[in-house]
Every structure is written in structure tokens, then in C-alpha cells.
Amino acid sequence: MTFSPHIIRELLRTSDHQLQELKETYALLPATRCRRKTHCCSMLPEMTLVEALPVIRRLVEMNSAMRNSLIQKIITYFFLNPVEITSCPFLEGQECRIYPDRFFGCRSYGLWSRARYEALAARDRKAKKHLQEQWKSLGVSLPKKVVDFQVPYCLCVETNGPEVIDDKTLLKASDRIEEISSHFSSRHQWFARRYFSDLSFLLSALMFGYTQAVQMKFTLVRDMVHTKDRTELDKIIQELPDLCEALT
Ligand code: SF4
């Protein structure tokens, strides 16, 4: 019920057809420009397994210096996101380091109608409240500013041409991506249910082991909430092994 480097290698080797279908689905969305370029990239969006794979492949193919710096940011994000609003770990200055492979959540942001966006935001708020309660039951009160944080509705994204996109088309693309990812059957479900559709969780679990990653996160978050001391986290990040050696 958990991913190993072996499973990820196998998925990367056998998913060309699904990745091509994913590209074709992304191409249904119009090219856009944004006046507040990357200003809203404050969180790593949720994604399906098929969307995570091209990014993992991109990481594997990067030069090791760039990969190690990115992996450090991703693992830091995983451990810190309940206590701090940082930014998406793929954001570097005003550039997205994985722009050609960015997720549906990034591509559709700013294109939804206000009503639809508010419905999605309400769903996220509910999920965050639930998470907050789970942490509370373990004796940890997450900072209110993190629990309440939401990326606001955006009016700054415009399509490049005259093309207008509506919620129906976006939903169709979203459903199609879900369908492509469902090809990975139980693995698609594991990623959604056990890893909460979170690439930073998947990579941390591959790095440390699933249970160990969860236990480490609990200890680090609890200590950060109580003491704000990052010494232990910094030590872990400095000593990370090169995960991609296991994935190649
Ligand atoms: S993946 Fe790229 S576009 Fe998406 S939130 Fe992160 S930095 Fe922004």
C-alpha cells in the first residue's frame, strides 16, 4: 500500500502513453498570461499520480546540483507546511522550475468562475479544518494564520487569444486527467488517499520510509509549534541522500 523506488521506476518506464494523453489534455486549456506572475504560487497544488510522474522524471533528469537544491526545498515544504506559509517549492524567484509540467491546479487557477472557485475554496477550508482537528487531537495547535490561509480568487489571469474558457471545459479536462491517472488503478488510489495527492509527501516517504516520514513530521511540527527551533530540520535537510540514485 506504499510506493517504493522500484514502483516509481516501473511507473516511469511504463507510463509514456498516459503522459502523452496528459499532455493532450493540458493542451485543451488555452495559453494564459498573468499580471501578477507567480505571486499566487504560495502552495504546492494537489495533483493526481499521472501529473506527479513527469515532475519526478524531470527531477531525475536534472543535473544533481539543481536536483538536490530542489529536493531540499520539497522536503522542507513537506515538514513545514502545517506551521508556515512559505511558497510552492518549485518557485525560484519569479520562475516556476517545472513550468512545462506544472499541474492542472496551476493551469486552471484564474480561469474558474468566481462561484466555482469559491466552492473549491470551501471544500479546501473543510479539509484544513479536519486536519487541524486531527493535529489538535495529538496535542498540537497549528497556527491560525496557516489554517486560515487561502489563495484568493484571481482576476489577473487572461487567455492569450480571444478564446474564453468556461467551468464546463475545465471540469471536463479535470475529469479526463482523473480518468488517465485511474489507469494506474490501486496506485492512483494510494496516491490520493495515503499521500493526500501531495508530491512532497510522496518524495519524503520515498526518502525516509512512509511511517518514518509521518513520525518525523509529527515531531518536527510539534517542536516547531512549541519552540520555533529549526535546528533539527536544518540538520535533516543538510544530510539528505540523493533520492534519484534510487530512482534511476
Ligand atoms: S508548480 Fe509552478 S506554477 Fe504551480 S504553484 Fe508551483 S511554482 Fe507555481
XYZ file of C-alpha atoms and ligand atoms in Angstrom:
256
model
C 0.000 0.000 0.000
C 3.003 2.369 -0.225
C 5.308 3.429 -3.064
C 8.882 2.205 -3.243
C 11.641 3.455 -5.585
C 11.105 0.218 -7.528
C 7.406 1.014 -8.136
C 8.211 4.587 -9.160
C 10.894 3.339 -11.587
C 8.379 0.914 -13.080
C 5.737 3.660 -13.407
C 8.241 5.978 -15.092
C 9.234 3.210 -17.507
C 5.708 2.189 -18.480
C 3.692 5.417 -18.452
C 4.620 7.039 -21.795
C 1.134 6.555 -23.198
C -0.575 8.115 -20.146
C 1.901 11.016 -20.102
C 1.159 11.692 -23.771
C -2.584 11.675 -23.008
C -1.953 14.053 -20.122
C -0.113 16.472 -22.443
C -3.005 16.330 -24.911
C -5.449 17.132 -22.111
C -3.352 20.056 -20.879
C -3.367 21.322 -24.472
C -7.164 21.714 -24.245
C -6.557 24.632 -21.890
C -5.706 27.976 -23.508
C -2.299 29.604 -23.056
C -2.542 32.342 -20.437
C -0.619 35.280 -19.060
C -0.805 36.705 -15.578
C -0.155 40.262 -14.477
C 0.927 39.065 -11.006
C 3.289 36.407 -12.337
C 3.821 33.590 -9.753
C 2.566 35.877 -6.954
C 0.000 33.221 -6.044
C 2.383 30.234 -6.063
C 2.298 30.035 -2.288
C 1.363 26.352 -2.033
C 2.111 23.117 -3.829
C -1.209 22.263 -5.509
C -2.894 18.892 -5.161
C -2.352 16.631 -8.140
C -3.091 13.160 -9.455
C -0.433 10.478 -9.773
C -0.177 10.914 -13.548
C 0.606 14.629 -13.025
C 3.297 13.832 -10.444
C 5.168 11.421 -12.745
C 6.505 13.923 -15.340
C 7.779 16.087 -12.490
C 9.568 13.123 -10.897
C 11.027 12.297 -14.320
C 12.166 15.922 -14.683
C 13.844 15.725 -11.245
C 15.623 12.501 -12.181
C 16.933 14.068 -15.399
C 18.160 17.339 -13.816
C 21.797 17.908 -13.006
C 22.498 16.814 -9.458
C 23.191 20.294 -8.033
C 19.838 21.635 -9.256
C 18.016 18.461 -8.193
C 19.497 18.446 -4.702
C 18.549 22.069 -4.119
C 15.008 21.416 -5.349
C 14.626 18.230 -3.297
C 15.755 20.129 -0.207
C 13.008 22.683 -0.817
C 10.389 19.969 -1.421
C 11.247 18.027 1.751
C 11.378 21.258 3.787
C 7.950 22.139 2.395
C 6.567 18.743 3.467
C 7.757 19.161 7.060
C 6.938 22.859 7.417
C 3.660 23.351 5.589
C 1.427 22.874 8.694
C 3.287 25.668 10.519
C 4.389 28.142 7.843
C 3.124 29.600 4.591
C 6.261 29.574 2.506
C 5.833 29.210 -1.248
C 5.486 26.362 -3.661
C 8.864 24.564 -3.573
C 9.085 24.779 -7.363
C 9.085 28.566 -7.278
C 12.504 30.151 -7.796
C 12.454 33.941 -7.815
C 9.596 34.649 -10.209
C 10.026 31.464 -12.220
C 8.420 28.032 -11.950
C 11.186 25.427 -12.210
C 8.844 22.861 -13.749
C 6.688 25.198 -15.835
C 6.137 22.876 -18.860
C 4.995 20.122 -16.444
C 3.096 22.299 -13.964
C -0.066 20.710 -12.601
C -3.707 21.141 -13.613
C -4.256 23.176 -10.425
C -1.668 25.720 -11.643
C -3.005 25.790 -15.185
C -6.628 26.277 -14.162
C -6.013 28.854 -11.408
C -7.507 32.160 -12.516
C -9.701 30.514 -15.160
C -12.561 29.292 -12.953
C -15.677 31.393 -12.472
C -15.845 33.056 -9.066
C -18.729 30.782 -7.965
C -16.857 27.622 -8.857
C -13.628 28.876 -7.265
C -15.461 29.690 -4.031
C -16.965 26.175 -3.994
C -13.478 24.674 -4.388
C -12.136 27.016 -1.685
C -14.928 25.956 0.686
C -14.006 22.299 0.140
C -10.354 23.106 0.931
C -11.340 25.014 4.074
C -13.291 21.994 5.287
C -10.337 19.672 4.650
C -7.984 22.035 6.506
C -10.323 22.255 9.495
C -10.421 18.472 9.620
C -6.621 18.347 9.518
C -6.411 20.987 12.241
C -8.666 18.845 14.452
C -6.515 15.781 13.833
C -3.385 17.676 14.892
C -5.247 19.026 17.922
C -6.193 15.500 18.991
C -2.427 14.801 19.022
C -1.803 17.803 21.265
C -0.593 20.222 18.572
C -2.405 23.508 17.818
C -1.468 24.653 14.337
C -1.031 28.422 13.825
C -4.335 30.083 12.926
C -2.787 32.101 10.120
C -1.745 28.862 8.391
C -5.074 27.107 8.925
C -6.996 30.155 7.661
C -4.717 30.856 4.712
C -6.279 30.634 1.252
C -5.069 31.725 -2.138
C -7.570 34.435 -3.152
C -9.735 34.378 -6.251
C -7.705 35.779 -9.108
C -8.789 38.313 -11.719
C -5.315 38.783 -13.162
C -5.087 35.742 -15.457
C -6.007 36.345 -19.085
C -6.021 33.980 -22.030
C -3.511 34.904 -24.728
C -6.018 34.901 -27.559
C -9.720 35.669 -27.876
C -10.530 32.186 -26.545
C -12.789 32.074 -23.489
C -12.813 29.026 -21.253
C -15.729 28.043 -19.039
C -16.113 25.851 -15.942
C -17.605 23.038 -18.014
C -14.472 22.738 -20.158
C -12.219 22.927 -17.102
C -14.218 20.230 -15.325
C -14.065 18.059 -18.418
C -10.269 18.409 -18.502
C -10.054 17.677 -14.764
C -12.218 14.553 -15.128
C -10.136 13.416 -18.088
C -6.913 13.722 -16.047
C -8.521 11.722 -13.247
C -9.504 9.080 -15.788
C -5.974 8.887 -17.254
C -4.499 8.574 -13.777
C -7.047 5.872 -12.880
C -5.241 3.680 -15.386
C -2.701 3.134 -12.573
C -5.635 1.619 -10.604
C -4.697 0.958 -6.973
C -1.574 3.139 -7.181
C -3.669 6.088 -8.307
C -5.881 5.499 -5.246
C -2.912 5.158 -2.842
C -1.505 8.437 -4.003
C -4.819 10.219 -3.427
C -5.729 8.544 -0.141
C -2.481 7.700 1.615
C -0.342 10.551 0.284
C -3.156 13.147 0.074
C -2.292 13.899 -3.584
C 0.888 15.556 -2.317
C 4.154 15.102 -4.208
C 6.167 16.437 -1.260
C 4.715 13.622 0.884
C 5.498 11.003 -1.766
C 9.127 12.133 -2.113
C 9.598 12.370 1.667
C 8.154 8.873 2.109
C 10.469 7.528 -0.602
C 13.372 9.201 1.153
C 12.677 8.116 4.754
C 10.002 5.394 4.523
C 6.270 6.101 4.866
C 5.860 5.598 8.628
C 9.167 7.238 9.452
C 8.283 10.326 7.338
C 4.958 10.681 9.177
C 6.623 10.288 12.584
C 9.355 12.782 11.698
C 6.758 15.288 10.515
C 4.793 14.952 13.735
C 7.898 15.517 15.902
C 9.195 18.431 13.807
C 5.821 20.187 13.636
C 5.193 19.716 17.359
C 8.634 21.121 18.193
C 8.281 23.999 15.739
C 4.902 24.949 17.221
C 6.270 24.862 20.764
C 9.818 26.209 20.360
C 10.128 27.571 16.785
C 13.517 25.835 16.738
C 14.534 24.679 13.233
C 17.894 23.164 14.162
C 16.744 19.556 13.788
C 15.003 20.235 10.468
C 18.065 22.046 9.089
C 20.249 19.083 10.088
C 17.919 16.614 8.327
C 17.853 18.752 5.178
C 21.648 19.095 5.088
C 22.066 15.329 5.294
C 19.538 14.234 2.657
C 20.744 11.414 0.410
C 20.393 11.726 -3.382
C 16.976 10.125 -3.795
C 17.285 9.993 -7.554
C 20.118 7.459 -7.387
C 17.439 5.038 -6.178
C 15.089 6.078 -8.988
C 17.492 5.527 -11.894
S 4.226 24.227 -9.745
Fe 4.947 26.165 -10.637
S 3.091 27.248 -11.396
Fe 2.444 25.628 -9.933
S 2.291 26.633 -7.924
Fe 4.357 25.739 -8.092
S 5.669 27.396 -8.904
Fe 3.518 27.983 -9.294
